[in-house]
Amino acid sequence: MARLQQRRAQFIIVVALLYSLFILNRLVKPKRLATTQLLLPELGRHTKFQLPPYLQSVEDAGIDPAESIALFDKNSDAEQGSRPSQKAKKAGKLVSKSPLSSRYPEDKYTDFLWRCRTGEPRAAEVFDTFLSLKYKIFEVRVESERYPMTYNPSIIALPPSSHYPFLIVARVRGGGFFQESVICEGKYIDEPFVNAYGFEVMNRLIGCATNPRVLTVPQTPARDCTGIDYMSDVPGYHDPRIFWSNTGAPLMMFNQQSRYGCFGLWLIDLRSVYPSLRYRVTRGLLNQYPTVMELTRIEGRNPIEKNYLMFYDADTGAGYVQYELRHGSRHFSRLIGNGLTTSNMTSPLEATCIGEDAIWHQATNAIKIVMCDYGQCEPEPENTVYLTFLHKKEIPETFKVQYKRYVAVWKATAPFEMIGFGSKHIRFDNEDEWEQKFNVEGRFLYTVTVAWETNMNRYEGYLNENVVISMGVGDHGNAAVVMPVRDLFTCMSSCRGQP
Ligand SMILES: *[C@@H]1O[C@H](CO)[C@@H](O)[C@H](O)[C@H]1NC(C)=O
């Protein structure tokens, strides 16, 4: 009997020991937060958020968009007397009501886009495969003792109340994965320079007028970097792009660890991280992005997202994010607050205007242009367009990446149909020299941003006004071109077929 009790006691001790080991193990082992435990805004809720009329009507009619294009053509026959079918009638109504209803800039505003002749505009020289614009690339100097090398500059014009005309943000080139970007205010600097013939000439550049200093933004956690785990810990944001919003807010879009994937695009109002801007922008202007806010993408999100751009409806002022634009596909959504977006709002009737199926990267911003010289017309949706640069990425046999820049233009009101796309890529006058000078690792000048050269306290600009096109030289230099925006509209193909 005593023996049995002893056995039982032993058994209890063993069980208690095992149990306490189990508890200890749970306590000591670091607990990993399952990714699904992160609270994320519910995206599905927004997928059907107020479809625009051009998408609604397609759904209502219950017909395939491709079919409706065909029917639209048939419908014109119908007008010439043949008996329209019930379906064609429906489609006819549909087409006239919506997809083509965004006001087209009248031909008189866009006729000059399709010209493709050397000397027209004066600055253009047309070659077989590219268009050379006779504007010089010059240096953008962002450096300090601590940061001797920076690249991929993004430049905007500061409001008239500023000491210096420009604001510049550039990436610091350093060792390892660590990412840093600096900010400074810039101005034109004319520097004496002895040319190849021994003459002293003036060299114009844009340089920092204030000491470049590190621009920090709050860090964010990655949701899931499976397969590229090291990236979830890379400190610092990258690819900063600065631009003005339509209401005059200084915004910065950048790439950082994503709450929806591994890397994503985030926005912040620069007034939050560069406070002296507060006193220079419209007084009392709401700060919609007081801290970092991630831009969502409902369809087709990749673990690593890049190169979004923002633009605004010229009628309603609503903001849009364009995620991609390439051969046969376009994707943009409307911003509904706090960085959240609707689902794809691209019209299914959008004609593909980019002929070549290649790797296309869009520059991060787009500018709004009124298609006349300043003072010659009143800005209206009918004469206003958006322009951005698109890069075709090529990796030729030399394994040196090349980016060829093209111009893309679309309407300023929903559904923002494409109007034209460059039929040739654009090179600047002395681009060869720049490529040779930096021909170390890569051979490319990447267009980072395009912005108006002077800040007139307005979002849109006019054909006769200058833009600053900022460019990264490989991964180790900064450059820019300043030119009238009109000359970028050269040698384009019309998205309506033959003009
Ligand atoms: C968005 O819609 C357009 C037009 O229907 C289509 O071309 C594009 O592929 C769509 N993109 C995504 C990611 O759904």
Coordinates of C-alpha atoms and ligand atoms in Angstrom, one line a residue:
M1 CA 0.0 0.0 0.0
A2 CA 2.7 2.4 1.0
R3 CA 4.5 1.4 -2.1
L4 CA 1.6 2.3 -4.3
Q5 CA 1.3 5.7 -2.6
Q6 CA 5.0 6.3 -3.2
R7 CA 4.6 5.5 -6.8
R8 CA 1.7 7.9 -7.1
A9 CA 3.7 10.7 -5.4
Q10 CA 6.6 10.0 -7.9
F11 CA 4.2 10.2 -10.8
I12 CA 2.7 13.5 -9.6
I13 CA 6.2 14.9 -9.2
V14 CA 7.2 13.9 -12.7
V15 CA 4.0 15.3 -14.2
A16 CA 4.4 18.6 -12.3
L17 CA 8.0 18.8 -13.4
L18 CA 7.1 18.3 -17.1
Y19 CA 4.3 20.8 -16.8
S20 CA 6.6 23.5 -15.3
L21 CA 9.2 22.8 -18.0
F22 CA 6.5 23.4 -20.6
I23 CA 5.4 26.6 -19.0
L24 CA 9.0 27.8 -18.6
N25 CA 9.6 27.1 -22.3
R26 CA 6.6 29.2 -23.3
L27 CA 7.7 32.0 -21.1
V28 CA 11.3 32.1 -22.2
K29 CA 10.8 31.6 -25.9
P30 CA 10.3 35.0 -27.7
K31 CA 6.8 35.1 -29.0
R32 CA 6.5 36.0 -32.7
L33 CA 3.6 38.2 -33.7
A34 CA 1.8 36.4 -36.4
T35 CA 1.4 38.7 -39.3
T36 CA -2.3 38.1 -39.4
Q37 CA -2.6 39.6 -35.9
L38 CA -1.7 43.1 -37.3
L39 CA -4.8 45.2 -37.5
L40 CA -5.2 46.5 -41.0
P41 CA -7.8 48.7 -42.4
E42 CA -10.4 46.6 -44.1
L43 CA -9.8 47.1 -47.8
G44 CA -12.7 45.1 -49.2
R45 CA -15.0 47.8 -47.9
H46 CA -13.7 50.2 -50.5
T47 CA -13.7 48.0 -53.5
K48 CA -17.2 49.1 -54.6
F49 CA -16.9 52.6 -53.2
Q50 CA -18.8 54.8 -55.5
L51 CA -18.0 53.6 -58.9
P52 CA -17.6 56.5 -61.3
P53 CA -20.3 56.8 -63.9
Y54 CA -18.0 55.4 -66.7
L55 CA -17.6 52.1 -64.7
Q56 CA -21.2 52.0 -63.5
S57 CA -22.7 52.3 -66.9
V58 CA -20.6 49.5 -68.2
E59 CA -21.7 47.3 -65.4
D60 CA -25.4 48.2 -65.8
A61 CA -25.4 47.5 -69.4
G62 CA -24.0 44.1 -68.6
I63 CA -21.9 43.9 -71.7
D64 CA -18.3 43.2 -72.3
P65 CA -16.3 46.4 -72.8
A66 CA -14.4 45.0 -75.8
E67 CA -17.8 44.2 -77.4
S68 CA -19.0 47.7 -76.7
I69 CA -16.2 49.3 -78.6
A70 CA -17.1 47.1 -81.6
L71 CA -20.7 48.1 -81.1
F72 CA -19.8 51.7 -80.9
D73 CA -18.3 51.4 -84.4
K74 CA -21.5 49.7 -85.6
N75 CA -23.6 52.4 -84.1
S76 CA -22.1 54.9 -86.5
D77 CA -23.4 52.7 -89.3
A78 CA -26.8 52.8 -87.6
E79 CA -26.9 56.5 -88.0
Q80 CA -26.5 56.1 -91.7
G81 CA -29.8 54.3 -91.9
S82 CA -29.4 50.6 -91.2
R83 CA -31.7 49.3 -88.4
P84 CA -29.9 49.3 -85.0
S85 CA -30.3 46.2 -82.9
Q86 CA -31.5 46.5 -79.4
K87 CA -28.0 45.8 -78.1
A88 CA -26.3 48.3 -80.3
K89 CA -28.8 50.9 -79.1
K90 CA -27.9 50.2 -75.5
A91 CA -24.2 50.4 -76.3
G92 CA -24.7 53.5 -78.2
K93 CA -26.4 55.2 -75.3
L94 CA -23.7 53.9 -73.0
V95 CA -20.9 55.2 -75.1
S96 CA -22.4 58.6 -75.6
K97 CA -23.2 58.9 -72.0
S98 CA -19.9 58.0 -70.4
P99 CA -16.7 56.5 -71.4
L100 CA -15.8 59.0 -74.0
S101 CA -17.5 61.9 -72.1
S102 CA -14.4 63.3 -70.5
R103 CA -14.0 66.5 -72.5
Y104 CA -11.3 66.1 -75.0
P105 CA -8.9 69.0 -75.4
E106 CA -10.0 70.5 -78.6
D107 CA -7.7 69.7 -81.6
K108 CA -6.5 73.3 -81.7
Y109 CA -4.8 72.7 -78.4
T110 CA -3.1 69.4 -79.3
D111 CA -2.4 69.7 -83.0
F112 CA 1.2 70.5 -82.4
L113 CA 1.9 67.4 -80.4
W114 CA 1.9 65.2 -83.5
R115 CA 4.5 67.2 -85.4
C116 CA 7.8 65.3 -85.9
R117 CA 10.3 67.4 -87.9
T118 CA 13.8 68.5 -87.2
G119 CA 13.7 72.2 -86.2
E120 CA 10.1 72.1 -85.1
P121 CA 10.2 73.3 -82.3
R122 CA 13.6 74.9 -83.0
A123 CA 15.1 72.9 -80.2
A124 CA 14.2 69.5 -81.7
E125 CA 16.5 67.3 -83.8
V126 CA 14.8 64.1 -85.0
F127 CA 16.8 61.0 -85.4
D128 CA 15.7 57.5 -86.3
T129 CA 15.3 56.1 -82.9
F130 CA 15.2 59.2 -80.7
L131 CA 14.5 62.9 -80.4
S132 CA 17.3 65.2 -79.3
L133 CA 16.2 68.3 -77.5
K134 CA 18.9 71.1 -77.6
Y135 CA 18.9 71.8 -73.9
K136 CA 21.9 71.2 -71.7
I137 CA 22.0 68.9 -68.8
F138 CA 23.8 70.7 -65.9
E139 CA 25.0 69.7 -62.5
V140 CA 22.9 69.7 -59.3
R141 CA 25.3 69.8 -56.4
V142 CA 24.1 68.4 -53.2
E143 CA 27.1 67.5 -51.0
S144 CA 28.7 68.2 -47.7
E145 CA 31.7 66.8 -45.8
R146 CA 29.6 64.2 -44.2
Y147 CA 27.7 63.3 -47.4
P148 CA 30.1 63.6 -50.3
M149 CA 28.0 61.6 -52.7
T150 CA 24.2 61.9 -53.3
Y151 CA 22.0 60.9 -56.2
N152 CA 18.4 60.9 -57.6
P153 CA 17.6 64.5 -56.7
S154 CA 14.0 65.7 -56.6
I155 CA 13.6 69.4 -57.0
I156 CA 10.6 71.7 -56.6
A157 CA 10.3 75.5 -56.7
L158 CA 9.7 77.2 -53.3
P159 CA 7.0 79.8 -52.8
P160 CA 7.9 83.5 -53.5
S161 CA 8.3 84.2 -49.8
S162 CA 11.4 81.9 -49.6
H163 CA 15.0 83.0 -49.5
Y164 CA 16.0 80.6 -52.1
P165 CA 14.2 79.4 -55.2
F166 CA 14.4 75.6 -54.8
L167 CA 13.9 72.7 -52.4
I168 CA 16.0 69.7 -53.1
V169 CA 15.9 66.2 -51.6
A170 CA 18.5 63.6 -52.7
R171 CA 19.5 60.1 -51.6
V172 CA 22.8 59.6 -49.9
R173 CA 25.0 57.0 -51.4
G174 CA 26.7 55.1 -48.7
G175 CA 27.8 51.6 -47.8
G176 CA 25.5 48.7 -46.9
F177 CA 21.7 48.7 -46.9
F178 CA 21.3 51.7 -44.6
Q179 CA 19.2 54.3 -46.4
E180 CA 19.4 58.1 -45.9
S181 CA 18.2 61.2 -47.7
V182 CA 19.2 64.8 -47.3
I183 CA 17.3 68.0 -47.8
C184 CA 18.6 71.5 -48.7
E185 CA 17.3 74.8 -50.2
G186 CA 18.9 75.4 -53.6
K187 CA 19.7 78.2 -56.0
Y188 CA 21.4 78.8 -59.3
I189 CA 25.2 79.2 -59.0
D190 CA 27.3 80.5 -61.9
E191 CA 30.8 79.1 -61.7
P192 CA 33.8 80.2 -63.8
F193 CA 35.2 77.2 -65.7
V194 CA 38.1 76.9 -68.2
N195 CA 36.9 75.1 -71.3
A196 CA 38.8 72.8 -73.7
Y197 CA 40.1 75.8 -75.6
G198 CA 41.5 77.5 -72.6
F199 CA 38.7 80.1 -72.3
E200 CA 37.0 80.9 -69.1
V201 CA 33.3 80.5 -69.4
M202 CA 30.5 80.5 -66.9
N203 CA 29.0 77.2 -65.9
R204 CA 25.5 77.3 -64.4
L205 CA 24.4 74.7 -61.9
I206 CA 21.9 74.3 -59.1
G207 CA 23.5 73.9 -55.7
C208 CA 22.6 73.8 -52.1
A209 CA 22.4 77.2 -50.5
T210 CA 21.7 75.8 -47.1
N211 CA 23.7 72.9 -45.6
P212 CA 22.2 69.6 -46.6
R213 CA 20.8 67.8 -43.6
V214 CA 19.3 64.4 -43.0
L215 CA 15.5 64.3 -43.5
T216 CA 14.0 61.7 -41.2
V217 CA 10.5 60.3 -41.2
P218 CA 8.9 57.8 -38.8
Q219 CA 9.9 54.2 -39.4
T220 CA 7.3 51.6 -40.3
P221 CA 7.2 47.8 -39.9
A222 CA 7.0 45.4 -42.8
R223 CA 4.1 43.0 -42.9
D224 CA 5.7 40.2 -44.9
C225 CA 9.1 40.0 -46.5
T226 CA 9.1 36.3 -47.1
G227 CA 12.0 35.2 -49.1
I228 CA 13.7 38.6 -48.7
D229 CA 13.7 38.6 -44.9
Y230 CA 16.7 40.9 -44.6
M231 CA 14.7 43.7 -46.2
S232 CA 12.3 43.9 -43.3
D233 CA 15.1 45.3 -41.2
V234 CA 16.7 47.7 -43.6
P235 CA 16.5 51.0 -41.8
G236 CA 15.5 54.2 -43.5
Y237 CA 13.2 55.1 -46.4
H238 CA 14.3 55.4 -50.0
D239 CA 13.3 56.9 -53.3
P240 CA 12.0 60.2 -51.9
R241 CA 10.1 62.4 -54.4
I242 CA 8.8 65.8 -53.6
F243 CA 6.0 67.6 -55.4
W244 CA 3.2 70.1 -54.8
S245 CA -0.4 69.0 -54.3
N246 CA -3.2 70.8 -56.2
T247 CA -4.0 72.8 -53.1
G248 CA -0.4 73.8 -52.5
A249 CA 0.7 71.2 -49.9
P250 CA 4.4 70.2 -50.1
L251 CA 4.3 66.4 -50.3
M252 CA 6.9 63.7 -50.3
M253 CA 6.3 60.2 -51.5
F254 CA 8.8 57.6 -50.6
N255 CA 9.4 53.9 -50.3
Q256 CA 9.5 52.2 -46.9
Q257 CA 8.5 48.9 -45.2
S258 CA 4.8 48.3 -46.0
R259 CA 1.9 47.3 -43.8
Y260 CA 0.5 45.3 -46.7
G261 CA 3.6 43.6 -48.1
C262 CA 7.3 44.1 -47.9
F263 CA 7.8 47.6 -49.3
G264 CA 5.2 50.2 -50.3
L265 CA 4.7 53.9 -51.0
W266 CA 4.1 56.4 -48.3
L267 CA 3.2 60.0 -48.2
I268 CA 4.0 62.8 -45.7
D269 CA 3.5 66.5 -45.8
L270 CA 6.9 68.1 -45.7
R271 CA 5.7 70.7 -43.2
S272 CA 5.8 67.9 -40.6
V273 CA 9.4 67.1 -41.1
Y274 CA 10.8 70.4 -42.5
P275 CA 8.9 72.9 -40.3
S276 CA 10.1 76.2 -41.8
L277 CA 7.8 75.4 -44.8
R278 CA 4.8 76.0 -42.5
Y279 CA 5.2 79.8 -42.8
R280 CA 5.6 79.8 -46.6
V281 CA 2.6 77.8 -47.8
T282 CA -1.0 79.0 -47.9
R283 CA -1.8 79.9 -44.3
G284 CA -4.2 77.5 -42.6
L285 CA -3.9 74.9 -45.4
L286 CA -5.0 71.6 -43.9
N287 CA -2.2 69.1 -43.4
Q288 CA -3.7 65.9 -44.7
Y289 CA -0.6 63.8 -44.2
P290 CA 0.7 65.0 -40.9
T291 CA 2.6 61.7 -40.4
V292 CA 3.6 58.8 -42.7
M293 CA 0.5 57.4 -44.5
E294 CA 0.7 54.4 -46.8
L295 CA -1.0 54.4 -50.2
T296 CA -3.1 51.3 -50.6
R297 CA -3.4 49.3 -53.8
I298 CA -6.2 46.9 -53.9
E299 CA -5.6 45.0 -57.1
G300 CA -2.3 43.6 -58.3
R301 CA -0.2 44.5 -55.3
N302 CA 3.4 43.1 -55.3
P303 CA 5.5 42.4 -52.2
I304 CA 7.6 45.4 -53.3
E305 CA 5.8 48.4 -54.9
K306 CA 7.5 51.3 -56.7
N307 CA 7.0 54.4 -58.7
Y308 CA 3.4 55.6 -58.1
L309 CA 2.3 59.0 -59.1
M310 CA -0.5 61.4 -58.0
F311 CA -2.7 63.7 -60.0
Y312 CA -6.0 65.5 -59.4
D313 CA -9.2 65.9 -61.3
A314 CA -9.4 69.3 -62.9
D315 CA -13.2 69.4 -62.4
T316 CA -13.6 68.0 -58.8
G317 CA -10.1 68.4 -57.3
A318 CA -10.2 64.7 -56.2
G319 CA -6.8 63.1 -55.9
Y320 CA -5.8 60.0 -57.7
V321 CA -2.9 57.6 -57.5
Q322 CA -1.6 56.0 -60.7
Y323 CA 0.2 52.7 -59.9
E324 CA 1.3 51.7 -63.3
L325 CA 1.1 52.6 -67.0
R326 CA 2.5 50.2 -69.5
H327 CA 1.6 48.4 -72.7
G328 CA -1.9 47.1 -72.6
S329 CA -2.5 48.0 -69.0
R330 CA -3.1 51.0 -66.8
H331 CA -4.1 51.2 -63.1
F332 CA -5.2 54.2 -61.1
S333 CA -7.5 54.7 -58.1
R334 CA -9.1 57.6 -56.3
L335 CA -7.7 58.6 -52.9
I336 CA -10.4 58.5 -50.3
G337 CA -8.5 59.8 -47.3
N338 CA -5.6 58.7 -45.1
G339 CA -3.8 57.1 -48.0
L340 CA -6.7 54.7 -48.6
T341 CA -7.8 54.2 -52.2
T342 CA -10.7 52.8 -54.2
S343 CA -10.3 49.9 -56.5
N344 CA -9.1 50.2 -60.1
M345 CA -10.9 53.2 -61.8
T346 CA -9.2 52.9 -65.1
S347 CA -11.9 52.9 -67.9
P348 CA -12.1 49.4 -69.4
L349 CA -12.4 51.3 -72.7
E350 CA -9.0 52.9 -72.3
A351 CA -7.2 52.4 -75.6
T352 CA -3.7 51.1 -75.2
C353 CA -1.4 53.8 -76.4
I354 CA 2.0 52.4 -75.5
G355 CA 2.9 50.3 -78.5
E356 CA 5.8 48.3 -77.0
D357 CA 5.5 45.5 -74.5
A358 CA 8.5 46.3 -72.3
I359 CA 9.4 47.1 -68.8
W360 CA 8.0 50.6 -68.2
H361 CA 8.7 52.6 -65.0
Q362 CA 6.8 55.9 -64.4
A363 CA 8.6 58.9 -63.0
T364 CA 6.9 59.7 -59.7
N365 CA 5.1 62.8 -60.4
A366 CA 2.9 64.3 -63.1
I367 CA 2.4 68.0 -63.9
K368 CA -0.8 69.8 -64.9
I369 CA -0.4 71.9 -68.0
V370 CA -2.8 74.5 -69.6
M371 CA -2.2 74.2 -73.3
C372 CA -1.6 77.9 -74.1
D373 CA 0.9 80.5 -73.2
Y374 CA 0.3 82.3 -69.9
G375 CA -2.5 84.9 -70.3
Q376 CA -3.6 83.6 -73.7
C377 CA -6.4 81.4 -72.4
E378 CA -8.4 80.7 -69.2
P379 CA -7.6 77.3 -67.7
E380 CA -10.5 74.9 -68.3
P381 CA -10.7 71.1 -68.2
E382 CA -11.0 71.3 -72.0
N383 CA -7.5 72.8 -72.5
T384 CA -5.7 71.1 -69.6
V385 CA -3.7 67.9 -69.6
Y386 CA -1.3 65.9 -67.4
L387 CA 2.2 65.0 -68.4
T388 CA 4.7 62.5 -66.9
F389 CA 7.8 60.7 -68.0
L390 CA 7.9 57.0 -68.5
H391 CA 11.1 55.0 -68.7
K392 CA 11.7 52.0 -70.8
K393 CA 14.1 49.8 -68.9
E394 CA 16.5 47.9 -71.1
I395 CA 19.4 45.6 -70.2
P396 CA 21.5 45.3 -73.3
E397 CA 24.3 42.7 -73.8
T398 CA 26.7 44.9 -72.0
F399 CA 24.6 44.3 -68.8
K400 CA 24.4 48.0 -68.2
V401 CA 20.9 49.0 -67.4
Q402 CA 19.5 51.8 -69.6
Y403 CA 16.5 53.9 -69.1
K404 CA 15.0 55.6 -72.1
R405 CA 12.6 58.4 -71.3
Y406 CA 9.3 59.0 -73.0
V407 CA 6.6 61.5 -72.5
A408 CA 3.0 60.4 -71.7
V409 CA 0.0 62.8 -71.7
W410 CA -3.6 62.3 -70.5
K411 CA -6.8 64.3 -69.9
A412 CA -7.3 66.2 -66.8
T413 CA -10.8 64.9 -66.0
A414 CA -12.2 61.4 -65.3
P415 CA -11.7 58.9 -66.8
F416 CA -8.4 60.6 -67.7
E417 CA -7.9 58.9 -71.1
M418 CA -4.5 59.0 -72.5
I419 CA -4.1 61.5 -75.3
G420 CA -0.6 60.9 -76.6
F421 CA 2.6 59.0 -76.0
G422 CA 6.1 59.8 -77.3
S423 CA 6.9 58.1 -80.6
K424 CA 10.6 58.4 -79.8
H425 CA 12.5 58.7 -76.6
I426 CA 13.9 62.0 -75.6
R427 CA 17.6 62.7 -75.2
F428 CA 19.1 66.0 -74.2
D429 CA 21.9 67.9 -76.0
N430 CA 24.9 66.8 -74.0
E431 CA 23.5 63.6 -72.6
D432 CA 26.3 61.6 -74.3
E433 CA 29.0 63.5 -72.4
W434 CA 27.2 62.9 -69.1
E435 CA 26.9 59.2 -69.8
Q436 CA 30.6 59.0 -70.6
K437 CA 31.6 61.0 -67.6
F438 CA 29.9 58.6 -65.3
N439 CA 30.2 55.4 -67.2
V440 CA 31.3 53.4 -64.2
E441 CA 28.5 51.0 -63.2
G442 CA 25.5 52.0 -65.2
R443 CA 24.8 54.1 -68.2
F444 CA 21.7 56.0 -67.5
L445 CA 20.2 59.3 -66.5
Y446 CA 17.0 58.5 -64.7
T447 CA 14.3 61.2 -64.7
V448 CA 13.3 61.6 -61.0
T449 CA 10.8 64.4 -61.0
V450 CA 9.5 67.3 -63.2
A451 CA 8.4 70.5 -61.6
W452 CA 7.7 74.2 -62.6
E453 CA 10.9 76.3 -62.4
T454 CA 9.2 79.2 -60.6
N455 CA 6.5 79.0 -57.9
M456 CA 3.6 81.2 -58.9
N457 CA 1.4 80.0 -56.1
R458 CA -0.5 77.8 -58.5
Y459 CA -0.5 74.1 -59.3
E460 CA -0.8 74.3 -63.1
G461 CA 1.6 75.8 -65.5
Y462 CA 1.4 77.1 -69.1
L463 CA 3.2 76.0 -72.3
N464 CA 5.6 78.9 -72.3
E465 CA 6.7 78.3 -68.7
N466 CA 9.9 76.4 -67.8
V467 CA 10.1 73.1 -66.0
V468 CA 13.0 71.7 -64.0
I469 CA 13.6 68.0 -64.9
S470 CA 15.7 66.5 -62.2
M471 CA 17.8 63.4 -63.0
G472 CA 19.9 60.8 -61.2
V473 CA 23.1 60.0 -63.0
G474 CA 23.6 56.3 -62.5
D475 CA 23.6 55.8 -58.8
H476 CA 26.2 58.5 -58.1
G477 CA 25.3 61.9 -59.4
N478 CA 22.7 64.7 -59.7
A479 CA 21.7 66.6 -62.8
A480 CA 18.9 68.7 -64.2
V481 CA 17.6 70.3 -67.3
V482 CA 15.5 73.5 -67.4
M483 CA 13.4 74.1 -70.5
P484 CA 10.0 75.4 -71.7
V485 CA 7.4 72.6 -71.2
R486 CA 6.1 73.1 -74.8
D487 CA 9.1 71.5 -76.3
L488 CA 8.5 68.2 -74.5
F489 CA 5.3 67.8 -76.6
T490 CA 7.2 66.9 -79.7
C491 CA 6.9 63.8 -82.0
M492 CA 4.1 62.2 -80.1
S493 CA 1.7 59.6 -81.3
S494 CA -2.0 60.2 -80.8
C495 CA -3.9 57.7 -78.8
R496 CA -7.0 58.2 -81.0
G497 CA -5.2 56.5 -83.9
Q498 CA -4.2 58.8 -86.7
P499 CA -4.9 62.5 -85.9
Ligands
LIG1 C1 -7.3 48.2 -64.2 O1 -8.3 48.4 -65.3 C2 -7.7 48.6 -66.6 C3 -8.9 48.8 -67.5 O2 -9.8 47.8 -67.4 C4 -6.9 47.4 -67.0 O3 -6.2 47.6 -68.2 C5 -5.9 47.1 -65.9 O4 -5.2 45.9 -66.2 C6 -6.5 47.0 -64.5 N1 -5.4 46.8 -63.6 C7 -5.5 46.1 -62.5 C8 -4.3 45.9 -61.7 O5 -6.5 45.6 -62.2

